[in-house]
Amino acid sequence: MSNVEAHTVAYVRDTMIAQQSPPLAESGAIRWLRSNLFSGWLNSVLTVVSLLAIFLAVKAIAPWLLNAVWNAGSLAECRAILDGATGACFAVIRDRWHQLLFGFYPPQFYWRPVLALVLLFVAIAPVLFTGLPRKMLIFSALYPFIGYHLIWGGSAWFPVSVLLGFVAGVAAYVILRNLNGLVAIFGAIMAPFAWWFLAAGPFDAAMSAAIPLGLDFVRSDRIGGFLIALIVGVTAIALSLPVGIILALGRQSDMLFLKTICVVFIEFIRGVPLITLLFSASLLLNYFLPPGTTFDLILRVIIMVTLFASAYMAEVIRGGLAALPKGQYEAADALGLDYWKAQRLIIMPQALKISIPGIVNTFIGLFKDTTLLVFIAILEPLALANAIRADTNWNGIYWELFIFIGALFFIFCFGMSRYSMYLEQKLKTDHR
Amino acid sequence: MKKNVLFGTFAASMLVAGIAQAQSTLEQVMARGELVCGSNTGQAGFGAPDANGVWQGFDVGFCRALAAAIFNDPNAVSFVPLTSQTRFSALASGEVDVLARNTTWTFVRDVDLNLTFVGTNYYDGQGFMVPRELGVSSARELDGATVCIETGTTTELNLADYFRVNGMSYEPVPVDTAAEAQQQYLAGACDVYTTDVSALASSRAAFAEPDAHLILPEVVSKEPLGPVVRHGDDNWADIVQWTLFALIAAEELGITSANVEELKTGSNNPEVGRILGTDGGFGAMLGLDDDWAARAIAAVGNYGELFAATIGDQTPIGLARGLNAQWTQGGLLYAPPFR
């Protein structure tokens, strides 16, 4: 049987042909170019036009950037050095970078915000990366107080006495838990307030008098530049997520009163521009406060920005909740989980995972929105750009400052965006 | 104080933040230990923080004089940068004690906004700047021009008025800030840049080729700029007003920061004695002590010295005294008598 073929077919190859490299036009760079850039006449035209546009842009900007002056005391000096040639005057950044970063923070204390930033990364690391030891979360919980003390300074007993309020709340909960669940929650809420109103002030005063401890106090109006953008941005980001989750749950709640409050809050905040809220924080609030009260402007702004971001966050998370199949809720019920357990173990992990792009989107938007503080005359980077231009040495400088500020914001926003992609990748459980 | 308020905030209660007290502005300033002065977010020569974050400028100098008059410390003042949108609300809400920020004295602001303009520390007016190569030498020749104009300011209205009165047309190029206006103007987006003459001068000084640009001789509006306080506290208004007058009168009478100590020991001009507090007890009438004006003058100099140090012709801003000369020199500065 086997030699039938040998008789009917003249030649049969009995060895494999050695592998050959593909034709030149179908391999390497040429193939890539053909398939990606010149795969049809329309794409070819678009490629050529884009290349031309890039070339023209580079041609216009490159000499300006490459011929930059980094060492000069004023714009006039820059111009003298350039001697008529086009060139950027980045000397202004060299001269004023510390102001764009820290505002008018006392230079001898620059280490404090820098340390606060480094510790911030330590504090958020365990939140962002689950591989790290869980004990680090204790430091994360303490970080707001450490960060506050590093940046503002003052008596160290002030953040300590605020912290003790939370400790009082936890203690009240633990003590009352055996008595009755509802009473414990009530106690956990009331105890901190009781502490802050009644005991915190005297405690702070007494301890400060007994053991003076702490860094030099830095006034809020000395804080500016990128530091203020980070303070407002990071605080609002950290607070808006939990508040947003609560609002989203409240909006889905069956309890009419709770639901109404949440809906009204969310719709009111979303219906009002952020700038309006900022103006009311900076100006209107003072009409309602007793005369002579100083209520720190940065604090007011943080509260307003947080409220604003929370409303958006609530809607993003509600989107995640709505995307969950009803079966998930029913499954949680079927397992006999109570409301909070069901949320914590089944609903939220899935809803938040779905919402990640939206959440990070809100974060990035919020962070960039801090530049709006320029309108209420907080010295954020854009306001400082104005102030720097008002110096006769640098009057007339324009793009250099904006490029620097833009680069700073880009680093942080790009970082957030990359992290969100990493997280999505990590949490991906479907098999698409 | 601040701490208590912070505690109150953490407890989410504004009701306990403090008990309302009807204090006069002077009492509030005294209790606080510093003056809060509403200042520009940054205008070259008039008010801007320097490389060390210390506020400098002509309007800033006035606030320092006021702080010196009250506290004997020209640095006992904190500056709150205010935009043109927030300035009046900040003053009305008590965020600042006094506004010294290139603010034009107008009827509506004085009467309807419940503000008190205590005087004029700089007489300005709106002018036009054009590139020399445009070949224009008078604002009357600007028919059909494109004009860079800052929106939401009185200059916008003045511009419309001037062109209508003279039967000319123009095309506005709205801009938001002076910096943007400079960019647009230099890029050729408009033929003419119009704003207050003092701002035009400081803009021009910053150009790569200042001589290629011309500020036209016509001044089309009156812009008396001066410090502002709230309605309703006349004693405080008096303090601010007479501090300004003391600086102006000091120049007229030849009192300078250099000779103020010497003149305090004796001067044959009785008015000098009354200003410097050796005679008449005028400080006590204001609720200050008698050295108040001497301290203000010692801190920043008299009006002429302050002008020369911040915006005068020896500075990069390079403004001539013009209308801001003493009345004896053909200007408009005229302090009422100290009597």
Short mmCIF file of N, CA, C and O in Angstrom, two decimals, chain B residues 81-182:
data_model
loop_
_atom_site.label_atom_id
_atom_site.label_comp_id
_atom_site.label_asym_id
_atom_site.label_seq_id
_atom_site.Cartn_x
_atom_site.Cartn_y
_atom_site.Cartn_z
N PRO B 81 -4.05 88.55 48.93
CA PRO B 81 -4.17 88.90 47.51
C PRO B 81 -5.61 88.75 47.05
O PRO B 81 -6.23 87.73 47.30
N LEU B 82 -6.14 89.76 46.41
CA LEU B 82 -7.54 89.73 45.97
C LEU B 82 -7.62 90.02 44.48
O LEU B 82 -6.92 90.88 43.97
N THR B 83 -8.49 89.28 43.81
CA THR B 83 -8.72 89.55 42.40
C THR B 83 -9.75 90.67 42.28
O THR B 83 -10.38 91.04 43.26
N SER B 84 -9.92 91.18 41.07
CA SER B 84 -10.87 92.28 40.93
C SER B 84 -12.29 91.80 41.20
O SER B 84 -13.16 92.60 41.53
N GLN B 85 -12.54 90.49 41.08
CA GLN B 85 -13.90 90.00 41.39
C GLN B 85 -14.13 89.88 42.89
O GLN B 85 -15.23 90.07 43.36
N THR B 86 -13.09 89.52 43.65
CA THR B 86 -13.31 89.21 45.05
C THR B 86 -13.06 90.40 45.97
O THR B 86 -13.38 90.33 47.15
N ARG B 87 -12.49 91.48 45.45
CA ARG B 87 -11.98 92.50 46.37
C ARG B 87 -13.06 93.13 47.25
O ARG B 87 -12.87 93.27 48.46
N PHE B 88 -14.21 93.47 46.66
CA PHE B 88 -15.22 94.19 47.45
C PHE B 88 -15.92 93.27 48.44
O PHE B 88 -16.20 93.66 49.56
N SER B 89 -16.18 92.05 48.00
CA SER B 89 -16.81 91.10 48.94
C SER B 89 -15.88 90.82 50.10
O SER B 89 -16.33 90.69 51.24
N ALA B 90 -14.59 90.71 49.82
CA ALA B 90 -13.65 90.42 50.90
C ALA B 90 -13.64 91.56 51.91
O ALA B 90 -13.56 91.33 53.11
N LEU B 91 -13.73 92.77 51.41
CA LEU B 91 -13.75 93.92 52.32
C LEU B 91 -15.07 93.94 53.09
O LEU B 91 -15.08 94.10 54.32
N ALA B 92 -16.18 93.76 52.38
CA ALA B 92 -17.48 93.85 53.03
C ALA B 92 -17.66 92.75 54.07
O ALA B 92 -18.28 92.96 55.11
N SER B 93 -17.11 91.56 53.81
CA SER B 93 -17.31 90.46 54.75
C SER B 93 -16.35 90.54 55.92
O SER B 93 -16.43 89.72 56.83
N GLY B 94 -15.43 91.49 55.90
CA GLY B 94 -14.51 91.63 57.03
C GLY B 94 -13.28 90.77 56.92
O GLY B 94 -12.50 90.65 57.85
N GLU B 95 -13.10 90.14 55.75
CA GLU B 95 -11.88 89.34 55.52
C GLU B 95 -10.64 90.24 55.57
O GLU B 95 -9.59 89.80 56.02
N VAL B 96 -10.78 91.45 55.10
CA VAL B 96 -9.67 92.41 55.18
C VAL B 96 -10.16 93.67 55.87
O VAL B 96 -11.34 93.99 55.85
N ASP B 97 -9.20 94.40 56.48
CA ASP B 97 -9.55 95.63 57.18
C ASP B 97 -9.57 96.82 56.24
O ASP B 97 -10.33 97.77 56.42
N VAL B 98 -8.67 96.77 55.26
CA VAL B 98 -8.57 97.88 54.33
C VAL B 98 -8.15 97.32 52.99
O VAL B 98 -7.46 96.30 52.90
N LEU B 99 -8.63 97.96 51.94
CA LEU B 99 -8.31 97.51 50.59
C LEU B 99 -7.41 98.56 49.96
O LEU B 99 -7.80 99.71 49.83
N ALA B 100 -6.19 98.17 49.63
CA ALA B 100 -5.28 99.10 48.96
C ALA B 100 -4.81 98.41 47.70
O ALA B 100 -3.79 97.73 47.69
N ARG B 101 -5.57 98.53 46.66
CA ARG B 101 -5.39 97.64 45.52
C ARG B 101 -5.86 98.30 44.23
O ARG B 101 -6.77 97.82 43.61
N ASN B 102 -5.28 99.38 43.80
CA ASN B 102 -5.61 99.98 42.51
C ASN B 102 -7.10 100.01 42.25
O ASN B 102 -7.57 99.52 41.23
N THR B 103 -7.85 100.54 43.17
CA THR B 103 -9.30 100.51 43.02
C THR B 103 -9.81 101.90 42.67
O THR B 103 -9.56 102.86 43.40
N THR B 104 -10.51 101.98 41.54
CA THR B 104 -11.00 103.27 41.08
C THR B 104 -12.19 103.71 41.93
O THR B 104 -13.11 102.94 42.18
N TRP B 105 -12.15 104.95 42.33
CA TRP B 105 -13.22 105.56 43.11
C TRP B 105 -14.34 105.95 42.16
O TRP B 105 -14.16 106.82 41.31
N THR B 106 -15.48 105.24 42.26
CA THR B 106 -16.62 105.59 41.41
C THR B 106 -17.86 105.76 42.29
O THR B 106 -17.88 105.33 43.44
N PHE B 107 -18.87 106.36 41.71
CA PHE B 107 -20.11 106.63 42.43
C PHE B 107 -20.73 105.34 42.97
O PHE B 107 -21.03 105.21 44.15
N VAL B 108 -20.87 104.37 42.07
CA VAL B 108 -21.59 103.15 42.46
C VAL B 108 -20.85 102.42 43.56
O VAL B 108 -21.44 101.94 44.53
N ARG B 109 -19.54 102.35 43.42
CA ARG B 109 -18.77 101.63 44.44
C ARG B 109 -18.87 102.35 45.79
O ARG B 109 -18.99 101.70 46.83
N ASP B 110 -18.83 103.66 45.76
CA ASP B 110 -18.84 104.42 47.00
C ASP B 110 -20.22 104.35 47.66
O ASP B 110 -20.34 104.12 48.86
N VAL B 111 -21.25 104.52 46.83
CA VAL B 111 -22.60 104.67 47.38
C VAL B 111 -23.33 103.34 47.48
O VAL B 111 -23.81 102.95 48.53
N ASP B 112 -23.35 102.62 46.35
CA ASP B 112 -24.19 101.44 46.30
C ASP B 112 -23.54 100.23 46.97
O ASP B 112 -24.22 99.40 47.55
N LEU B 113 -22.23 100.13 46.87
CA LEU B 113 -21.56 98.99 47.48
C LEU B 113 -21.23 99.21 48.94
O LEU B 113 -20.58 98.40 49.58
N ASN B 114 -21.65 100.35 49.48
CA ASN B 114 -21.41 100.65 50.89
C ASN B 114 -19.94 100.62 51.26
O ASN B 114 -19.53 100.02 52.25
N LEU B 115 -19.14 101.27 50.44
CA LEU B 115 -17.72 101.38 50.74
C LEU B 115 -17.39 102.83 51.02
O LEU B 115 -18.15 103.74 50.67
N THR B 116 -16.28 103.05 51.66
CA THR B 116 -15.83 104.42 51.88
C THR B 116 -14.45 104.57 51.27
O THR B 116 -13.50 103.90 51.68
N PHE B 117 -14.37 105.40 50.25
CA PHE B 117 -13.06 105.70 49.64
C PHE B 117 -12.48 106.86 50.43
O PHE B 117 -13.06 107.94 50.48
N VAL B 118 -11.34 106.62 51.06
CA VAL B 118 -10.85 107.65 51.98
C VAL B 118 -9.99 108.69 51.28
O VAL B 118 -9.65 109.71 51.87
N GLY B 119 -9.62 108.46 50.06
CA GLY B 119 -8.80 109.44 49.37
C GLY B 119 -8.21 108.82 48.13
O GLY B 119 -8.58 107.70 47.75
N THR B 120 -7.32 109.55 47.49
CA THR B 120 -6.70 109.05 46.27
C THR B 120 -5.20 108.99 46.50
O THR B 120 -4.60 109.99 46.87
N ASN B 121 -4.61 107.82 46.30
CA ASN B 121 -3.15 107.79 46.41
C ASN B 121 -2.48 107.72 45.05
O ASN B 121 -1.28 107.86 44.94
N TYR B 122 -3.28 107.49 44.01
CA TYR B 122 -2.69 107.56 42.67
C TYR B 122 -3.74 107.98 41.67
O TYR B 122 -4.78 107.34 41.54
N TYR B 123 -3.49 109.08 40.97
CA TYR B 123 -4.41 109.53 39.92
C TYR B 123 -3.99 108.90 38.61
O TYR B 123 -2.91 109.20 38.09
N ASP B 124 -4.83 108.01 38.11
CA ASP B 124 -4.50 107.32 36.88
C ASP B 124 -5.52 107.69 35.82
O ASP B 124 -6.50 108.39 36.10
N GLY B 125 -5.32 107.21 34.62
CA GLY B 125 -6.27 107.43 33.55
C GLY B 125 -6.00 106.41 32.47
O GLY B 125 -4.92 105.84 32.39
N GLN B 126 -7.02 106.16 31.66
CA GLN B 126 -6.86 105.13 30.65
C GLN B 126 -6.19 105.68 29.41
O GLN B 126 -6.51 106.77 28.95
N GLY B 127 -5.25 104.93 28.88
CA GLY B 127 -4.53 105.38 27.70
C GLY B 127 -4.44 104.26 26.67
O GLY B 127 -4.99 103.18 26.85
N PHE B 128 -3.74 104.53 25.58
CA PHE B 128 -3.59 103.56 24.50
C PHE B 128 -2.12 103.36 24.19
O PHE B 128 -1.34 104.32 24.18
N MET B 129 -1.74 102.13 23.90
CA MET B 129 -0.39 101.86 23.43
C MET B 129 -0.47 101.24 22.04
O MET B 129 -1.32 100.36 21.80
N VAL B 130 0.38 101.70 21.14
CA VAL B 130 0.39 101.16 19.78
C VAL B 130 1.85 100.91 19.38
O VAL B 130 2.76 101.53 19.91
N PRO B 131 2.06 99.97 18.46
CA PRO B 131 3.41 99.82 17.92
C PRO B 131 3.77 101.07 17.11
O PRO B 131 2.92 101.62 16.40
N ARG B 132 5.01 101.50 17.22
CA ARG B 132 5.42 102.71 16.53
C ARG B 132 5.23 102.58 15.02
O ARG B 132 4.90 103.55 14.33
N GLU B 133 5.42 101.35 14.51
CA GLU B 133 5.36 101.17 13.06
C GLU B 133 3.94 101.34 12.52
O GLU B 133 3.75 101.41 11.31
N LEU B 134 2.95 101.41 13.40
CA LEU B 134 1.59 101.65 12.95
C LEU B 134 1.44 103.08 12.43
O LEU B 134 0.52 103.37 11.67
N GLY B 135 2.34 103.93 12.84
CA GLY B 135 2.34 105.29 12.33
C GLY B 135 1.22 106.15 12.87
O GLY B 135 0.77 107.09 12.21
N VAL B 136 0.74 105.83 14.06
CA VAL B 136 -0.35 106.60 14.65
C VAL B 136 0.23 107.49 15.73
O VAL B 136 1.10 107.07 16.50
N SER B 137 -0.20 108.72 15.80
CA SER B 137 0.32 109.60 16.84
C SER B 137 -0.76 110.14 17.74
O SER B 137 -0.49 110.82 18.71
N SER B 138 -2.03 109.83 17.42
CA SER B 138 -3.11 110.31 18.27
C SER B 138 -4.21 109.26 18.31
O SER B 138 -4.42 108.51 17.34
N ALA B 139 -4.93 109.20 19.43
CA ALA B 139 -6.01 108.22 19.56
C ALA B 139 -7.13 108.50 18.57
O ALA B 139 -7.92 107.62 18.25
N ARG B 140 -7.20 109.72 18.08
CA ARG B 140 -8.24 110.07 17.10
C ARG B 140 -8.05 109.33 15.78
O ARG B 140 -8.96 109.26 14.96
N GLU B 141 -6.83 108.80 15.55
CA GLU B 141 -6.55 108.12 14.28
C GLU B 141 -6.79 106.62 14.36
O GLU B 141 -6.39 105.89 13.48
N LEU B 142 -7.44 106.18 15.45
CA LEU B 142 -7.56 104.74 15.67
C LEU B 142 -8.82 104.13 15.08
O LEU B 142 -9.20 103.02 15.42
N ASP B 143 -9.51 104.85 14.18
CA ASP B 143 -10.76 104.34 13.62
C ASP B 143 -10.53 102.99 12.96
O ASP B 143 -9.62 102.80 12.18
N GLY B 144 -11.39 102.01 13.32
CA GLY B 144 -11.31 100.68 12.72
C GLY B 144 -10.25 99.78 13.31
O GLY B 144 -10.02 98.69 12.81
N ALA B 145 -9.61 100.20 14.38
CA ALA B 145 -8.52 99.41 14.95
C ALA B 145 -9.05 98.22 15.73
O ALA B 145 -10.18 98.23 16.22
N THR B 146 -8.22 97.17 15.86
CA THR B 146 -8.53 96.09 16.79
C THR B 146 -7.87 96.42 18.12
O THR B 146 -6.71 96.81 18.17
N VAL B 147 -8.64 96.28 19.21
CA VAL B 147 -8.18 96.75 20.50
C VAL B 147 -8.18 95.61 21.51
O VAL B 147 -9.21 94.95 21.71
N CYS B 148 -7.04 95.36 22.16
CA CYS B 148 -6.97 94.38 23.25
C CYS B 148 -7.48 95.05 24.52
O CYS B 148 -6.97 96.09 24.93
N ILE B 149 -8.48 94.44 25.12
CA ILE B 149 -9.14 95.08 26.26
C ILE B 149 -9.46 94.03 27.32
O ILE B 149 -9.91 92.94 27.01
N GLU B 150 -9.14 94.36 28.57
CA GLU B 150 -9.42 93.42 29.65
C GLU B 150 -10.91 93.45 29.97
O GLU B 150 -11.46 94.52 30.22
N THR B 151 -11.54 92.29 30.00
CA THR B 151 -12.99 92.24 30.19
C THR B 151 -13.35 92.50 31.66
O THR B 151 -12.57 92.24 32.56
N GLY B 152 -14.55 93.00 31.84
CA GLY B 152 -15.08 93.18 33.19
C GLY B 152 -14.47 94.32 33.96
O GLY B 152 -14.55 94.37 35.18
N THR B 153 -13.84 95.26 33.28
CA THR B 153 -13.23 96.39 33.97
C THR B 153 -13.90 97.68 33.50
O THR B 153 -14.62 97.70 32.50
N THR B 154 -13.62 98.76 34.22
CA THR B 154 -14.18 100.04 33.79
C THR B 154 -13.56 100.48 32.47
O THR B 154 -14.17 101.24 31.73
N THR B 155 -12.35 100.00 32.17
CA THR B 155 -11.69 100.41 30.93
C THR B 155 -12.50 100.00 29.71
O THR B 155 -12.50 100.69 28.69
N GLU B 156 -13.20 98.86 29.82
CA GLU B 156 -14.00 98.37 28.70
C GLU B 156 -15.10 99.39 28.35
O GLU B 156 -15.33 99.69 27.19
N LEU B 157 -15.73 99.90 29.41
CA LEU B 157 -16.81 100.87 29.20
C LEU B 157 -16.27 102.20 28.70
O LEU B 157 -16.83 102.82 27.80
N ASN B 158 -15.14 102.62 29.29
CA ASN B 158 -14.54 103.89 28.86
C ASN B 158 -14.19 103.85 27.38
O ASN B 158 -14.36 104.83 26.65
N LEU B 159 -13.66 102.68 26.94
CA LEU B 159 -13.27 102.53 25.55
C LEU B 159 -14.46 102.73 24.64
O LEU B 159 -14.41 103.50 23.67
N ALA B 160 -15.58 102.05 24.98
CA ALA B 160 -16.79 102.16 24.16
C ALA B 160 -17.26 103.61 24.11
O ALA B 160 -17.59 104.13 23.04
N ASP B 161 -17.24 104.27 25.28
CA ASP B 161 -17.66 105.67 25.33
C ASP B 161 -16.79 106.54 24.42
O ASP B 161 -17.30 107.33 23.63
N TYR B 162 -15.48 106.38 24.55
CA TYR B 162 -14.57 107.26 23.82
C TYR B 162 -14.75 107.11 22.31
O TYR B 162 -14.80 108.09 21.57
N PHE B 163 -14.86 105.84 21.86
CA PHE B 163 -15.00 105.65 20.42
C PHE B 163 -16.34 106.13 19.91
O PHE B 163 -16.45 106.62 18.79
N ARG B 164 -17.37 106.02 20.74
CA ARG B 164 -18.67 106.49 20.29
C ARG B 164 -18.71 108.01 20.22
O ARG B 164 -19.19 108.58 19.24
N VAL B 165 -18.16 108.65 21.23
CA VAL B 165 -18.14 110.11 21.24
C VAL B 165 -17.42 110.65 20.02
O VAL B 165 -17.82 111.64 19.42
N ASN B 166 -16.34 109.97 19.63
CA ASN B 166 -15.55 110.46 18.51
C ASN B 166 -15.98 109.87 17.17
O ASN B 166 -15.27 110.03 16.17
N GLY B 167 -17.11 109.17 17.16
CA GLY B 167 -17.64 108.63 15.91
C GLY B 167 -16.72 107.64 15.23
O GLY B 167 -16.63 107.61 14.01
N MET B 168 -16.01 106.84 16.02
CA MET B 168 -15.10 105.87 15.41
C MET B 168 -15.60 104.47 15.74
O MET B 168 -16.40 104.25 16.64
N SER B 169 -15.12 103.49 14.97
CA SER B 169 -15.47 102.10 15.25
C SER B 169 -14.21 101.35 15.66
O SER B 169 -13.10 101.78 15.34
N TYR B 170 -14.39 100.25 16.38
CA TYR B 170 -13.24 99.43 16.74
C TYR B 170 -13.71 98.00 16.88
O TYR B 170 -14.90 97.73 16.98
N GLU B 171 -12.72 97.10 16.87
CA GLU B 171 -13.04 95.69 17.05
C GLU B 171 -12.35 95.20 18.31
O GLU B 171 -11.13 95.18 18.37
N PRO B 172 -13.12 94.84 19.35
CA PRO B 172 -12.48 94.44 20.61
C PRO B 172 -11.90 93.04 20.53
O PRO B 172 -12.46 92.16 19.90
N VAL B 173 -10.72 92.86 21.15
CA VAL B 173 -10.14 91.54 21.34
C VAL B 173 -10.12 91.32 22.85
O VAL B 173 -9.23 91.82 23.53
N PRO B 174 -11.12 90.62 23.39
CA PRO B 174 -11.20 90.51 24.85
C PRO B 174 -10.09 89.62 25.41
O PRO B 174 -9.81 88.55 24.87
N VAL B 175 -9.45 90.08 26.47
CA VAL B 175 -8.44 89.27 27.16
C VAL B 175 -8.79 89.29 28.64
O VAL B 175 -9.59 90.10 29.09
N ASP B 176 -8.15 88.38 29.38
CA ASP B 176 -8.52 88.21 30.78
C ASP B 176 -7.57 88.91 31.74
O ASP B 176 -7.99 89.48 32.74
N THR B 177 -6.30 88.86 31.44
CA THR B 177 -5.32 89.42 32.37
C THR B 177 -4.34 90.29 31.60
O THR B 177 -4.26 90.23 30.37
N ALA B 178 -3.58 91.06 32.35
CA ALA B 178 -2.58 91.92 31.72
C ALA B 178 -1.54 91.09 30.98
O ALA B 178 -1.08 91.46 29.89
N ALA B 179 -1.16 89.95 31.57
CA ALA B 179 -0.14 89.12 30.94
C ALA B 179 -0.63 88.61 29.58
O ALA B 179 0.11 88.62 28.60
N GLU B 180 -1.90 88.21 29.56
CA GLU B 180 -2.45 87.73 28.30
C GLU B 180 -2.53 88.86 27.28
O GLU B 180 -2.25 88.68 26.10
N ALA B 181 -2.91 90.04 27.78
CA ALA B 181 -3.00 91.19 26.89
C ALA B 181 -1.65 91.48 26.25
O ALA B 181 -1.56 91.74 25.05
N GLN B 182 -0.59 91.42 27.05
CA GLN B 182 0.75 91.66 26.50
C GLN B 182 1.07 90.66 25.40
O GLN B 182 1.59 91.03 24.33
#
